[in-house]
Amino acid sequence: MNMMGKRVNYACRSVITPDPYLDVDEIGIPELFAKKLTVTEWANAINLPKLRKMIKRGPDSHPGFFFYVGNAEAPRIRKPGGFTQILSKQKCNERNAAAKRLQPGDSSRLPYPFQVLRHLDRGDLMLMNRQPSLHKPSMMGHRTRVLKGQRALRLNYAPCKAYNADFDGDEMNGHFVQNRIAQTELAEIANVGSNFLVPKDGTPLLGLIQDHVVSGVLLTIRGRFFCKEDFMHLVLSAFAETTQRLIIPPPAMLKPRMLWSGKQVIVFFIIFGLNLSLIFTKLC
């Protein structure tokens, strides 16, 4: 299943499939989509090394840079002054030379900095929508995670109630916002975390569904034990993005083999999650 419809620029539409390994505010985007969706990024001293690497990769490798020129597909860079340089897909030397010439904006030398139309990358913000749009949370901002080998959009279970979505063939639209003001609005106002309550009566909109409740019961039932491999798999699936050191608790059973109980999994989630919250609070 590829991109099924495209009525406006910088947008995609496809079937949604569940993925519990995504964060609540993430949307899984196939790499095929990420190579077609672009955003204009202005070259500056901070993102200059990243943009140079993207230019060297070219349009066929992700994350790279890509743009449509007329009816033909050719990568290009917008130079200061407004004109465009078209770069060949095959000629690697041209891309390397263009990457070296890329300079950040400077009011004394370059009043108009270079603009690179790059691929959608992990962490970019997209405005997701499922029709019919019945209320405000029918359109929310999600962080993107580019997935290799996929052909459909991936969504966590938790926001399904907001979109009134299920996974029996429902389709969703994704709009890749193009300027910093719109991206900031998605990050601060229209993001999933800021739309936790229904605007109508204040009831919770995001939360656990039946699968989470059943999984919690099966996980903490008496006599449920896990080997070290399974225990670490559950822990890392929940804290895969953290850079903090994970110190696992001692096993609940030592002989005949070391086993951890399901209750230890839940306790570890709570304690380590609280520690991360305290660290984040101190940093802020």
mmCIF file with all atom_site columns, C-alpha atoms in Angstrom, residues 215-216 219-220 231 261-272:
data_model
loop_
_atom_site.group_PDB
_atom_site.id
_atom_site.type_symbol
_atom_site.label_atom_id
_atom_site.label_alt_id
_atom_site.label_comp_id
_atom_site.label_asym_id
_atom_site.label_entity_id
_atom_site.label_seq_id
_atom_site.pdbx_PDB_ins_code
_atom_site.Cartn_x
_atom_site.Cartn_y
_atom_site.Cartn_z
_atom_site.occupancy
_atom_site.B_iso_or_equiv
_atom_site.pdbx_formal_charge
_atom_site.auth_seq_id
_atom_site.auth_comp_id
_atom_site.auth_asym_id
_atom_site.auth_atom_id
_atom_site.pdbx_PDB_model_num
ATOM 1  C CA . SER A 1 215 ? -2.321 -6.530  28.967 1.00 0.00 ? 215 SER A CA 1
ATOM 2  C CA . GLY A 1 216 ? -1.950 -5.025  32.447 1.00 0.00 ? 216 GLY A CA 1
ATOM 3  C CA . LEU A 1 219 ? 1.249  -8.905  33.032 1.00 0.00 ? 219 LEU A CA 1
ATOM 4  C CA . THR A 1 220 ? 0.624  -8.684  36.782 1.00 0.00 ? 220 THR A CA 1
ATOM 5  C CA . PHE A 1 231 ? 12.217 -8.551  30.933 1.00 0.00 ? 231 PHE A CA 1
ATOM 6  C CA . SER A 1 261 ? 7.804  -11.098 37.962 1.00 0.00 ? 261 SER A CA 1
ATOM 7  C CA . GLY A 1 262 ? 5.336  -9.055  35.958 1.00 0.00 ? 262 GLY A CA 1
ATOM 8  C CA . LYS A 1 263 ? 4.766  -6.771  38.947 1.00 0.00 ? 263 LYS A CA 1
ATOM 9  C CA . GLN A 1 264 ? 8.464  -5.859  38.842 1.00 0.00 ? 264 GLN A CA 1
ATOM 10 C CA . VAL A 1 265 ? 7.995  -4.662  35.269 1.00 0.00 ? 265 VAL A CA 1
ATOM 11 C CA . ILE A 1 266 ? 5.214  -2.273  36.328 1.00 0.00 ? 266 ILE A CA 1
ATOM 12 C CA . VAL A 1 267 ? 7.160  -1.068  39.388 1.00 0.00 ? 267 VAL A CA 1
ATOM 13 C CA . PHE A 1 268 ? 10.242 -0.431  37.251 1.00 0.00 ? 268 PHE A CA 1
ATOM 14 C CA . PHE A 1 269 ? 8.166  1.605   34.788 1.00 0.00 ? 269 PHE A CA 1
ATOM 15 C CA . ILE A 1 270 ? 6.754  3.757   37.597 1.00 0.00 ? 270 ILE A CA 1
ATOM 16 C CA . ILE A 1 271 ? 10.015 4.325   39.490 1.00 0.00 ? 271 ILE A CA 1
ATOM 17 C CA . PHE A 1 272 ? 12.196 4.966   36.449 1.00 0.00 ? 272 PHE A CA 1
#
